[in-house]
């Protein structure tokens, strides 16, 4: 597994299309229990070479009910974005993840995992890719019907501060769904 992650971290396939030098961010071990499939690292993650070390990551850890140490333990969580490098800035946030990464690398990474209990599909890019025709018309419907995708997948909106309007319009998510997610995660990680 570590050899594959090292190979991915050296990938230069998208170099000509990126605003910064390629710096693929991916993490995990053969024992990772929960896999986070999200969009692509942000600029801060690129600069610091650490996924989810920003306000989005703090909100995600709050939703999961885990500490930083639990989150960054690769035996607990694997990090597998749809695009491994920062794609650049768009009008209302970052650009979509590059389309080359998932087809090139995801299946090779999945072959390495031996202990996956749950896959978190964070945001519409990950949900569309992994759910295919089972994906509903929009992210809200996907997340609202998260139970349909269990026990394999748990669907989440992206925890970005940009999505605070979505969260304020959909209070049921943090009132009801987050508690169910925390129970599931605690059971998988055998937290008391």
Coordinates of C-alpha atoms in Angstrom, one line a residue:
X1 CA 0.0 0.0 0.0
X2 CA 2.7 2.5 0.9
X3 CA 4.5 1.9 -2.4
X4 CA 1.3 2.7 -4.3
X5 CA 0.7 5.8 -2.2
X6 CA 4.3 6.9 -2.9
X7 CA 3.7 6.4 -6.6
X8 CA 0.5 8.4 -6.6
X9 CA 2.2 11.2 -4.7
X10 CA 4.7 11.4 -7.5
X11 CA 2.1 11.6 -10.2
X12 CA 2.5 14.4 -12.8
X13 CA -0.3 13.5 -15.2
X14 CA -2.2 16.8 -14.8
X15 CA 0.7 19.1 -14.4
X16 CA -0.1 21.2 -17.5
X17 CA -3.6 21.8 -16.2
X18 CA -2.9 22.8 -12.6
X19 CA -2.3 26.3 -11.2
X20 CA 0.4 25.0 -8.9
X21 CA 2.9 22.2 -9.1
X22 CA 1.3 18.8 -8.6
X23 CA 1.2 17.7 -5.0
X24 CA -1.2 14.7 -4.8
X25 CA -2.7 14.2 -1.4
X26 CA -3.9 10.7 -0.5
X27 CA -3.7 8.7 2.7
X28 CA -4.6 5.3 4.2
X29 CA -3.4 1.9 5.1
X30 CA -4.5 -1.7 4.3
X31 CA -6.3 -1.5 7.6
X32 CA -8.3 1.8 7.0
X33 CA -11.8 1.2 8.3
X34 CA -13.6 4.3 6.9
X35 CA -12.7 5.8 3.5
X36 CA -13.4 9.5 2.8
X37 CA -14.1 10.0 -0.9
X38 CA -14.4 13.8 -1.5
X39 CA -13.7 16.3 -4.3
X40 CA -10.1 17.6 -4.3
X41 CA -7.7 19.2 -1.8
X42 CA -8.0 23.0 -1.3
X43 CA -5.2 25.4 -1.6
X44 CA -4.3 25.2 2.2
X45 CA -4.2 21.4 2.0
X46 CA -1.8 21.8 -1.0
X47 CA 0.5 24.2 0.7
X48 CA 0.6 22.2 4.0
X49 CA 0.4 18.8 2.3
X50 CA -2.3 17.7 4.7
X51 CA -5.9 17.0 3.9
X52 CA -8.8 18.4 5.9
X53 CA -6.6 20.7 8.0
X54 CA -8.9 23.7 7.6
X55 CA -12.4 24.8 8.6
X56 CA -13.9 22.1 6.4
X57 CA -11.9 19.5 8.1
X58 CA -12.8 20.8 11.6
X59 CA -16.5 20.7 10.6
X60 CA -16.1 17.1 9.2
X61 CA -14.4 15.9 12.4
X62 CA -17.3 17.5 14.4
X63 CA -19.8 15.6 12.2
X64 CA -17.9 12.4 12.6
X65 CA -17.4 12.8 16.4
X66 CA -13.7 12.2 16.2
X67 CA -10.5 13.8 17.5
X68 CA -7.7 15.0 15.2
X69 CA -5.6 12.0 16.4
X70 CA -8.4 9.5 15.5
X71 CA -9.0 11.2 12.2
X72 CA -5.4 11.3 11.0
X73 CA -4.8 7.7 12.1
X74 CA -4.6 5.8 8.7
X75 CA -5.9 2.7 10.5
X76 CA -9.1 4.5 11.1
X77 CA -9.5 6.7 8.0
X78 CA -8.3 6.6 4.4
X79 CA -8.4 9.8 2.3
X80 CA -9.2 9.2 -1.4
X81 CA -10.2 12.4 -3.2
X82 CA -11.8 12.4 -6.7
X83 CA -8.8 14.6 -7.7
X84 CA -5.6 14.4 -5.7
X85 CA -4.2 17.9 -6.5
X86 CA -5.6 21.3 -5.9
X87 CA -7.4 22.2 -9.1
X88 CA -7.4 26.0 -8.8
X89 CA -9.9 28.6 -7.9
X90 CA -13.3 29.0 -9.5
X91 CA -16.0 31.7 -9.3
X92 CA -17.7 30.4 -6.1
X93 CA -15.0 28.1 -4.7
X94 CA -12.4 25.7 -6.0
X95 CA -12.7 24.3 -9.5
X96 CA -14.0 20.7 -9.9
X97 CA -11.5 17.9 -9.4
X98 CA -9.4 16.9 -12.3
X99 CA -11.1 14.0 -14.2
X100 CA -7.8 12.0 -14.6
X101 CA -7.2 10.9 -11.0
X102 CA -10.2 8.6 -10.2
X103 CA -10.0 6.4 -13.3
X104 CA -6.2 6.3 -13.1
X105 CA -5.8 5.5 -9.4
X106 CA -8.9 4.7 -7.4
X107 CA -9.3 1.0 -8.4
X108 CA -5.6 0.4 -7.5
X109 CA -6.1 1.9 -4.1
X110 CA -9.3 0.0 -3.4
X111 CA -7.4 -3.3 -4.2
X112 CA -5.1 -2.5 -1.2
X113 CA -7.8 -1.9 1.4
X114 CA -8.6 -5.1 3.5
X115 CA -10.7 -3.8 6.3
X116 CA -13.2 -1.2 4.9
X117 CA -16.4 -0.9 7.0
X118 CA -17.8 2.3 5.5
X119 CA -17.3 4.7 2.6
X120 CA -18.2 8.3 3.1
X121 CA -19.1 10.0 -0.2
X122 CA -18.6 13.7 0.5
X123 CA -20.1 16.0 -2.0
X124 CA -21.8 15.5 -5.4
X125 CA -18.7 14.7 -7.4
X126 CA -18.0 11.6 -5.2
X127 CA -21.6 10.7 -5.0
X128 CA -22.2 10.8 -8.8
X129 CA -19.0 8.8 -9.4
X130 CA -19.7 6.0 -6.9
X131 CA -23.5 5.8 -7.1
X132 CA -23.8 6.2 -10.8
X133 CA -27.5 5.8 -11.8
X134 CA -28.4 5.3 -8.1
X135 CA -27.5 9.0 -7.5
X136 CA -30.6 11.1 -7.0
X137 CA -31.2 14.4 -8.9
X138 CA -29.2 16.5 -6.4
X139 CA -27.1 16.4 -3.3
X140 CA -29.9 17.2 -1.0
X141 CA -32.0 14.2 -2.1
X142 CA -28.9 12.0 -1.9
X143 CA -28.2 13.0 1.7
X144 CA -31.8 13.0 2.7
X145 CA -32.0 9.4 1.6
X146 CA -28.7 8.3 3.0
X147 CA -30.1 5.2 4.6
X148 CA -30.8 3.7 1.1
X149 CA -27.1 3.5 0.5
X150 CA -26.1 1.9 3.8
X151 CA -24.3 -0.2 4.9
X152 CA -21.7 0.4 2.2
X153 CA -22.0 4.2 1.7
X154 CA -22.9 7.2 3.9
X155 CA -23.6 10.4 2.0
X156 CA -22.6 13.8 3.2
X157 CA -22.6 17.4 1.8
X158 CA -19.2 19.0 1.6
X159 CA -18.4 20.6 5.1
X160 CA -17.0 23.7 3.5
X161 CA -18.0 27.1 5.0
X162 CA -19.3 27.9 1.5
X163 CA -22.0 25.3 2.1
X164 CA -23.3 27.0 5.3
X165 CA -26.3 28.2 3.4
X166 CA -27.2 24.6 2.4
X167 CA -26.9 23.6 6.1
X168 CA -29.1 26.5 7.2
X169 CA -31.7 25.5 4.6
X170 CA -31.5 21.8 5.6
X171 CA -31.4 21.8 9.5
X172 CA -32.5 18.1 9.5
X173 CA -29.0 17.2 8.4
X174 CA -27.2 18.4 11.5
X175 CA -30.3 17.7 13.8
X176 CA -30.8 14.1 12.7
X177 CA -28.3 12.7 10.2
X178 CA -25.1 13.8 12.0
X179 CA -26.1 11.9 15.1
X180 CA -26.6 8.7 13.1
X181 CA -23.3 9.2 11.5
X182 CA -21.6 9.6 14.8
X183 CA -23.1 6.4 16.2
X184 CA -22.0 4.5 13.1
X185 CA -18.5 5.9 13.3
X186 CA -18.2 5.2 17.0
X187 CA -19.2 1.6 16.5
X188 CA -16.7 1.1 13.7
X189 CA -13.9 2.7 15.7
X190 CA -15.1 0.9 18.8
X191 CA -15.3 4.1 20.8
X192 CA -17.0 4.1 24.2

